[in-house]
Amino acid sequence: MDKFRMIFQFFQSNQESFMNGICGIMALASTQMYSAFDFNCPCLPHYNLAYGLGILLVPPFILFLLGFVLNNNVSMLAEECRRPRGRRGKDPAVLRYMFCSMAQRAMIAPVVWVSVTLLDGKCITCAFCTSVPVETLGNASHPRLSHGEIQRILARIPCKEIYNGQQVIANEVAVRYLRCISQALGWCFVLLMTTLAFLVRSLRPCFSQAAFLKSRYWSHYIDIERKLFDETCAEHARSFAKVCIQQFFEGMNTDLVAAGCHLPRKAPADTGEAAEKLLGITDQGTMNMALKSWHRCKPPLQLYPPALPTGNGWAGEGQPPTHPSAPQRETAAYYSWV
């Protein structure tokens, strides 16, 4: 249990670790789904290809979309793309980095599904059983069989219990031939995906290290800023609700005291703390205006020190702070009578 707890804490350490854990779980789930899937080829000439390629390609597409749905950065990326420019510009490099990062993680489960399917060979056997070279592997000159009849016989190759074309081509020969081709395609696909992943991971930082670091930094910043904003809004909502409820019960208490029901109770000590957390926003309209302002014109990413107060007010208001002038150097000359 301690090991599982440590793994779970590692997944919760940051956003990337969490998404890597989710993608790993989806990859394992894809293999379990394929092993539990009951593959039943229709064994008909016009349906085998659609069924085999559908099982090979449709579930990976669904897993790819599911990988995007489970990624928390999808809504953040859509919000960053659709928001008005406002006081903060939008960097296309950061948006591309976020999209590529999500796409790479979402591709793990589909790649595992395609690899397992090709290595198993059932889909390729079902889809291309009518393309078996009978001239090479069987008896193409069998009498009294037209081309359509041969196609119907070959379409029953995946269904061993109803196959009746041993005089044309042996079932074991055709299945072994198609399965070898499928496994060769599977290993080539695994090698291709591994090579692409290696090139993306190793060569991309070599050509644009500065741009890569910049995009990654601001991608993390957008994620952290959104989380802090949600936490601040949740804390403000909690404080706002607490003050409203306390004022309601204080008003009810005053009415009951005026009616002579019971004595008033002492106000809670944390009322002042909750009021301080409201940050001056004490009505619904002002809060809605603050939320719209955050979406339309986010503050620029430029920090500046607060202005220094003077006798008549705040110095440097409306202009950037100026640095104090350097002290003048004084030179002393000494004269001696010799």
Tab-separated table of C-alpha atoms in Angstrom:
chain	number	residue	atom	x	y	z
A	1	MET	CA	0.000	0.000	0.000
A	2	ASP	CA	2.877	2.371	0.678
A	3	LYS	CA	4.179	1.917	-2.862
A	4	PHE	CA	0.756	2.648	-4.341
A	5	ARG	CA	0.479	5.707	-2.099
A	6	MET	CA	3.869	6.965	-3.293
A	7	ILE	CA	2.898	6.412	-6.932
A	8	PHE	CA	-0.398	8.234	-6.387
A	9	GLN	CA	1.381	11.161	-4.738
A	10	PHE	CA	3.836	11.319	-7.653
A	11	PHE	CA	0.932	11.501	-10.108
A	12	GLN	CA	-0.566	14.365	-8.097
A	13	SER	CA	2.705	16.306	-7.850
A	14	ASN	CA	2.120	18.344	-11.024
A	15	GLN	CA	-0.084	18.502	-14.091
A	16	GLU	CA	2.307	16.621	-16.391
A	17	SER	CA	2.763	13.720	-13.966
A	18	PHE	CA	-0.994	13.467	-13.523
A	19	MET	CA	-1.622	13.358	-17.272
A	20	ASN	CA	1.173	10.820	-17.784
A	21	GLY	CA	-0.515	8.601	-15.197
A	22	ILE	CA	-3.888	8.992	-16.913
A	23	CYS	CA	-2.367	8.098	-20.301
A	24	GLY	CA	-0.659	5.043	-18.818
A	25	ILE	CA	-3.931	3.860	-17.309
A	26	MET	CA	-5.686	4.388	-20.656
A	27	ALA	CA	-2.978	2.377	-22.439
A	28	LEU	CA	-3.469	-0.528	-20.038
A	29	ALA	CA	-7.225	-0.185	-20.386
A	30	SER	CA	-6.956	-0.378	-24.190
A	31	THR	CA	-5.114	-3.702	-23.996
A	32	GLN	CA	-7.669	-5.064	-21.538
A	33	MET	CA	-10.509	-3.899	-23.785
A	34	TYR	CA	-9.021	-5.677	-26.787
A	35	SER	CA	-8.427	-8.893	-24.850
A	36	ALA	CA	-12.036	-8.826	-23.581
A	37	PHE	CA	-13.460	-7.926	-26.999
A	38	ASP	CA	-15.280	-10.763	-28.791
A	39	PHE	CA	-14.058	-10.518	-32.390
A	40	ASN	CA	-16.630	-11.970	-34.799
A	41	CYS	CA	-15.835	-11.544	-38.471
A	42	PRO	CA	-19.015	-11.505	-40.639
A	43	CYS	CA	-17.310	-13.717	-43.261
A	44	LEU	CA	-19.081	-11.979	-46.149
A	45	PRO	CA	-17.236	-10.530	-49.161
A	46	HIS	CA	-18.651	-7.020	-48.902
A	47	TYR	CA	-18.513	-6.681	-45.106
A	48	ASN	CA	-15.199	-8.185	-44.031
A	49	LEU	CA	-13.116	-5.182	-45.103
A	50	ALA	CA	-15.375	-2.663	-43.373
A	51	TYR	CA	-15.537	-4.708	-40.174
A	52	GLY	CA	-11.802	-5.410	-39.977
A	53	LEU	CA	-10.687	-1.850	-40.704
A	54	GLY	CA	-13.405	-0.496	-38.428
A	55	ILE	CA	-12.112	-2.516	-35.466
A	56	LEU	CA	-8.574	-1.424	-36.360
A	57	LEU	CA	-9.223	2.343	-36.708
A	58	VAL	CA	-12.448	3.377	-34.948
A	59	PRO	CA	-11.491	2.468	-31.334
A	60	PRO	CA	-8.138	4.339	-31.607
A	61	PHE	CA	-10.012	7.435	-32.756
A	62	ILE	CA	-12.360	7.143	-29.769
A	63	LEU	CA	-9.415	6.659	-27.411
A	64	PHE	CA	-7.705	9.689	-28.944
A	65	LEU	CA	-10.752	11.876	-28.286
A	66	LEU	CA	-11.069	10.396	-24.797
A	67	GLY	CA	-7.452	11.353	-24.126
A	68	PHE	CA	-8.297	14.957	-25.006
A	69	VAL	CA	-11.448	14.880	-22.879
A	70	LEU	CA	-9.581	13.629	-19.799
A	71	ASN	CA	-6.905	16.304	-20.237
A	72	ASN	CA	-7.612	19.307	-18.038
A	73	ASN	CA	-5.689	21.617	-20.356
A	74	VAL	CA	-8.262	21.344	-23.164
A	75	SER	CA	-10.571	23.921	-21.621
A	76	MET	CA	-7.586	26.098	-20.746
A	77	LEU	CA	-6.317	25.949	-24.335
A	78	ALA	CA	-9.769	26.746	-25.755
A	79	GLU	CA	-10.182	29.641	-23.337
A	80	GLU	CA	-6.754	31.022	-24.212
A	81	CYS	CA	-7.477	30.771	-27.951
A	82	ARG	CA	-10.943	32.353	-27.814
A	83	ARG	CA	-10.395	35.080	-25.230
A	84	PRO	CA	-10.065	38.704	-26.428
A	85	ARG	CA	-6.591	40.109	-26.667
A	86	GLY	CA	-7.218	42.735	-23.969
A	87	ARG	CA	-4.149	43.964	-22.104
A	88	ARG	CA	-2.241	40.700	-22.563
A	89	GLY	CA	-1.144	39.305	-25.896
A	90	LYS	CA	-1.443	35.683	-26.947
A	91	ASP	CA	1.707	33.810	-27.920
A	92	PRO	CA	1.042	31.283	-30.722
A	93	ALA	CA	4.149	29.300	-29.726
A	94	VAL	CA	2.710	28.652	-26.268
A	95	LEU	CA	-0.615	27.547	-27.747
A	96	ARG	CA	1.165	25.189	-30.152
A	97	TYR	CA	3.220	23.742	-27.305
A	98	MET	CA	0.089	23.085	-25.240
A	99	PHE	CA	-1.709	21.434	-28.165
A	100	CYS	CA	1.289	19.267	-29.108
A	101	SER	CA	1.771	18.217	-25.497
A	102	MET	CA	-1.862	17.128	-25.214
A	103	ALA	CA	-1.776	15.381	-28.608
A	104	GLN	CA	1.344	13.396	-27.714
A	105	ARG	CA	-0.215	12.116	-24.507
A	106	ALA	CA	-3.559	11.388	-26.161
A	107	MET	CA	-1.817	9.307	-28.859
A	108	ILE	CA	-0.433	6.739	-26.386
A	109	ALA	CA	-3.603	4.658	-25.994
A	110	PRO	CA	-4.436	4.607	-29.764
A	111	VAL	CA	-0.885	3.548	-30.616
A	112	VAL	CA	-1.110	0.699	-28.108
A	113	TRP	CA	-4.461	-0.421	-29.569
A	114	VAL	CA	-3.190	-0.420	-33.167
A	115	SER	CA	0.002	-2.225	-32.166
A	116	VAL	CA	-1.843	-4.951	-30.252
A	117	THR	CA	-4.392	-5.357	-33.048
A	118	LEU	CA	-1.770	-5.715	-35.771
A	119	LEU	CA	0.332	-8.134	-33.735
A	120	ASP	CA	-2.729	-10.267	-33.043
A	121	GLY	CA	-3.658	-10.414	-36.734
A	122	LYS	CA	-7.420	-10.996	-36.518
A	123	CYS	CA	-8.400	-7.670	-38.110
A	124	ILE	CA	-6.043	-8.026	-41.068
A	125	THR	CA	-7.135	-11.639	-41.569
A	126	CYS	CA	-10.786	-10.586	-41.628
A	127	ALA	CA	-10.279	-7.479	-43.766
A	128	PHE	CA	-8.022	-8.903	-46.492
A	129	CYS	CA	-8.946	-12.578	-46.616
A	130	THR	CA	-10.418	-12.123	-50.091
A	131	SER	CA	-7.060	-10.829	-51.338
A	132	VAL	CA	-5.135	-14.040	-50.653
A	133	PRO	CA	-3.118	-15.055	-53.751
A	134	VAL	CA	-4.832	-18.316	-54.633
A	135	GLU	CA	-2.582	-18.764	-57.663
A	136	THR	CA	0.458	-18.997	-55.376
A	137	LEU	CA	-0.911	-20.657	-52.250
A	138	GLY	CA	-3.840	-22.717	-53.561
A	139	ASN	CA	-5.591	-24.224	-56.565
A	140	ALA	CA	-6.906	-21.416	-58.730
A	141	SER	CA	-7.815	-23.764	-61.590
A	142	HIS	CA	-10.485	-25.622	-59.644
A	143	PRO	CA	-13.322	-26.522	-62.085
A	144	ARG	CA	-16.882	-25.209	-61.933
A	145	LEU	CA	-16.022	-22.181	-59.705
A	146	SER	CA	-16.540	-18.622	-60.888
A	147	HIS	CA	-14.743	-15.563	-59.551
A	148	GLY	CA	-17.722	-14.640	-57.325
A	149	GLU	CA	-17.864	-18.111	-55.807
A	150	ILE	CA	-14.144	-18.043	-55.074
A	151	GLN	CA	-14.579	-14.685	-53.337
A	152	ARG	CA	-17.374	-16.094	-51.168
A	153	ILE	CA	-15.187	-19.058	-50.253
A	154	LEU	CA	-12.206	-16.858	-49.373
A	155	ALA	CA	-14.440	-14.586	-47.252
A	156	ARG	CA	-15.051	-17.555	-44.926
A	157	ILE	CA	-11.363	-18.043	-44.107
A	158	PRO	CA	-11.631	-16.298	-40.646
A	159	CYS	CA	-14.605	-18.532	-39.778
A	160	LYS	CA	-12.964	-21.938	-39.533
A	161	GLU	CA	-16.152	-23.732	-38.483
A	162	ILE	CA	-18.025	-22.813	-41.694
A	163	TYR	CA	-15.111	-22.793	-44.143
A	164	ASN	CA	-15.674	-25.196	-47.043
A	165	GLY	CA	-12.904	-24.287	-49.476
A	166	GLN	CA	-10.161	-26.736	-48.631
A	167	GLN	CA	-10.054	-27.779	-52.296
A	168	VAL	CA	-9.250	-24.159	-53.273
A	169	ILE	CA	-6.825	-23.197	-50.469
A	170	ALA	CA	-6.172	-24.659	-47.047
A	171	ASN	CA	-7.521	-22.602	-44.169
A	172	GLU	CA	-4.352	-22.916	-42.108
A	173	VAL	CA	-2.189	-21.719	-45.008
A	174	ALA	CA	-4.295	-18.610	-45.651
A	175	VAL	CA	-4.558	-17.695	-41.955
A	176	ARG	CA	-0.820	-18.147	-41.415
A	177	TYR	CA	-0.050	-16.040	-44.512
A	178	LEU	CA	-2.276	-13.133	-43.433
A	179	ARG	CA	-1.152	-13.284	-39.798
A	180	CYS	CA	2.514	-13.072	-40.797
A	181	ILE	CA	1.803	-9.971	-42.864
A	182	SER	CA	-0.164	-8.424	-39.997
A	183	GLN	CA	2.612	-9.083	-37.483
A	184	ALA	CA	5.196	-7.619	-39.845
A	185	LEU	CA	3.070	-4.473	-40.169
A	186	GLY	CA	2.657	-4.374	-36.393
A	187	TRP	CA	6.368	-4.507	-35.659
A	188	CYS	CA	7.047	-1.887	-38.342
A	189	PHE	CA	4.393	0.336	-36.769
A	190	VAL	CA	5.926	-0.083	-33.303
A	191	LEU	CA	9.382	0.708	-34.677
A	192	LEU	CA	8.068	3.775	-36.515
A	193	MET	CA	6.264	5.155	-33.462
A	194	THR	CA	9.271	4.516	-31.220
A	195	THR	CA	11.590	6.269	-33.677
A	196	LEU	CA	9.273	9.261	-33.983
A	197	ALA	CA	8.966	9.549	-30.199
A	198	PHE	CA	12.752	9.388	-29.859
A	199	LEU	CA	13.256	12.081	-32.484
A	200	VAL	CA	10.641	14.374	-30.950
A	201	ARG	CA	12.040	13.983	-27.437
A	202	SER	CA	15.722	14.224	-28.293
A	203	LEU	CA	16.053	16.458	-31.337
A	204	ARG	CA	13.447	19.143	-30.665
A	205	PRO	CA	15.296	20.812	-27.766
A	206	CYS	CA	18.547	20.736	-29.768
A	207	PHE	CA	17.262	23.078	-32.477
A	208	SER	CA	15.113	25.496	-30.441
A	209	GLN	CA	16.101	25.166	-26.813
A	210	ALA	CA	15.335	28.794	-25.909
A	211	ALA	CA	11.929	28.758	-27.621
A	212	PHE	CA	11.146	25.365	-26.082
A	213	LEU	CA	11.937	26.606	-22.559
A	214	LYS	CA	9.957	29.792	-23.099
A	215	SER	CA	6.877	27.954	-24.359
A	216	ARG	CA	7.064	25.394	-21.563
A	217	TYR	CA	7.469	28.083	-18.891
A	218	TRP	CA	4.510	30.162	-20.011
A	219	SER	CA	2.398	27.036	-20.462
A	220	HIS	CA	3.035	26.172	-16.802
A	221	TYR	CA	2.361	29.786	-15.850
A	222	ILE	CA	-1.063	29.788	-17.526
A	223	ASP	CA	-1.969	26.562	-15.734
A	224	ILE	CA	-0.820	27.825	-12.325
A	225	GLU	CA	-2.494	31.210	-12.843
A	226	ARG	CA	-5.795	29.552	-13.649
A	227	LYS	CA	-5.601	27.331	-10.552
A	228	LEU	CA	-4.776	30.291	-8.294
A	229	PHE	CA	-7.601	32.331	-9.806
A	230	ASP	CA	-10.069	29.488	-9.202
A	231	GLU	CA	-8.838	29.119	-5.611
A	232	THR	CA	-9.138	32.869	-5.019
A	233	CYS	CA	-12.661	32.932	-6.451
A	234	ALA	CA	-13.645	29.929	-4.334
A	235	GLU	CA	-12.233	31.588	-1.196
A	236	HIS	CA	-14.047	34.829	-2.026
A	237	ALA	CA	-17.301	32.946	-2.591
A	238	ARG	CA	-16.913	31.169	0.747
A	239	SER	CA	-16.239	34.418	2.583
A	240	PHE	CA	-19.115	36.163	0.770
A	241	ALA	CA	-21.507	33.339	1.682
A	242	LYS	CA	-20.315	33.344	5.298
A	243	VAL	CA	-20.857	37.088	5.700
A	244	CYS	CA	-24.295	36.919	4.027
A	245	ILE	CA	-25.418	34.064	6.273
A	246	GLN	CA	-24.103	35.758	9.391
A	247	GLN	CA	-25.861	39.002	8.503
A	248	PHE	CA	-29.073	37.092	7.874
A	249	PHE	CA	-28.997	35.385	11.256
A	250	GLU	CA	-27.993	38.612	12.986
A	251	GLY	CA	-31.017	40.315	11.418
A	252	MET	CA	-33.287	37.457	12.483
A	253	ASN	CA	-31.806	37.613	15.968
A	254	THR	CA	-32.525	41.335	16.164
A	255	ASP	CA	-36.141	40.791	15.090
A	256	LEU	CA	-36.609	38.050	17.668
A	257	VAL	CA	-35.112	40.205	20.395
A	258	ALA	CA	-37.454	43.040	19.467
A	259	ALA	CA	-40.335	40.599	19.792
A	260	GLY	CA	-39.036	39.510	23.222
A	261	CYS	CA	-38.228	35.921	22.335
A	262	HIS	CA	-34.647	35.560	23.561
A	263	LEU	CA	-31.453	37.481	24.114
A	264	PRO	CA	-29.080	38.185	21.250
A	265	ARG	CA	-26.036	36.037	20.828
A	266	LYS	CA	-22.523	37.271	20.500
A	267	ALA	CA	-21.329	37.594	16.907
A	268	PRO	CA	-18.721	35.086	15.780
A	269	ALA	CA	-15.143	36.191	16.069
A	270	ASP	CA	-14.275	35.291	12.471
A	271	THR	CA	-16.767	37.726	10.932
A	272	GLY	CA	-14.100	40.357	10.524
A	273	GLU	CA	-11.687	37.891	8.937
A	274	ALA	CA	-14.307	36.817	6.417
A	275	ALA	CA	-15.058	40.455	5.599
A	276	GLU	CA	-11.363	41.153	4.999
A	277	LYS	CA	-11.175	38.323	2.462
A	278	LEU	CA	-13.855	39.993	0.341
A	279	LEU	CA	-11.187	42.448	-0.920
A	280	GLY	CA	-13.732	45.247	-1.177
A	281	ILE	CA	-16.075	43.322	-3.502
A	282	THR	CA	-19.302	43.125	-1.543
A	283	ASP	CA	-22.066	42.917	-4.166
A	284	GLN	CA	-22.984	40.664	-7.064
A	285	GLY	CA	-22.649	43.269	-9.802
A	286	THR	CA	-19.093	44.206	-8.849
A	287	MET	CA	-18.062	40.548	-8.734
A	288	ASN	CA	-19.565	39.885	-12.166
A	289	MET	CA	-17.737	42.919	-13.501
A	290	ALA	CA	-14.453	41.627	-12.043
A	291	LEU	CA	-14.934	38.205	-13.649
A	292	LYS	CA	-15.724	39.739	-17.048
A	293	SER	CA	-12.742	42.034	-16.763
A	294	TRP	CA	-10.456	39.082	-15.994
A	295	HIS	CA	-11.666	37.290	-19.123
A	296	ARG	CA	-11.644	40.273	-21.485
A	297	CYS	CA	-8.481	42.097	-20.421
A	298	LYS	CA	-6.153	40.098	-18.222
A	299	PRO	CA	-3.459	42.150	-16.524
A	300	PRO	CA	-0.181	42.367	-18.440
A	301	LEU	CA	2.694	40.149	-17.390
A	302	GLN	CA	4.813	43.002	-16.089
A	303	LEU	CA	5.517	43.424	-12.409
A	304	TYR	CA	6.472	46.804	-10.990
A	305	PRO	CA	7.246	47.991	-7.454
A	306	PRO	CA	4.675	50.134	-5.651
A	307	ALA	CA	5.124	53.902	-5.782
A	308	LEU	CA	6.666	55.632	-2.791
A	309	PRO	CA	4.544	58.084	-0.754
A	310	THR	CA	5.560	61.746	-0.405
A	311	GLY	CA	4.268	64.646	1.580
A	312	ASN	CA	1.572	65.595	-0.935
A	313	GLY	CA	0.559	62.058	-1.908
A	314	TRP	CA	2.037	59.223	-3.936
A	315	ALA	CA	5.149	59.929	-5.931
A	316	GLY	CA	5.589	58.598	-9.402
A	317	GLU	CA	1.848	58.220	-10.086
A	318	GLY	CA	1.183	57.720	-13.770
A	319	GLN	CA	4.840	57.342	-14.705
A	320	PRO	CA	7.447	54.637	-14.296
A	321	PRO	CA	9.616	54.781	-11.194
A	322	THR	CA	12.879	56.565	-11.618
A	323	HIS	CA	16.134	55.470	-10.114
A	324	PRO	CA	17.829	57.823	-7.660
A	325	SER	CA	20.688	59.801	-9.095
A	326	ALA	CA	24.143	58.566	-8.320
A	327	PRO	CA	25.901	60.494	-5.534
A	328	GLN	CA	28.469	63.030	-6.668
A	329	ARG	CA	32.064	62.258	-5.951
A	330	GLU	CA	33.896	64.846	-3.812
A	331	THR	CA	37.628	65.456	-4.201
A	332	ALA	CA	39.720	66.841	-1.379
A	333	ALA	CA	43.118	68.479	-2.008
A	334	TYR	CA	45.760	68.749	0.658
A	335	TYR	CA	48.550	71.357	0.516
A	336	SER	CA	51.639	71.144	2.641
A	337	TRP	CA	54.472	73.595	3.057
A	338	VAL	CA	57.821	72.005	2.581
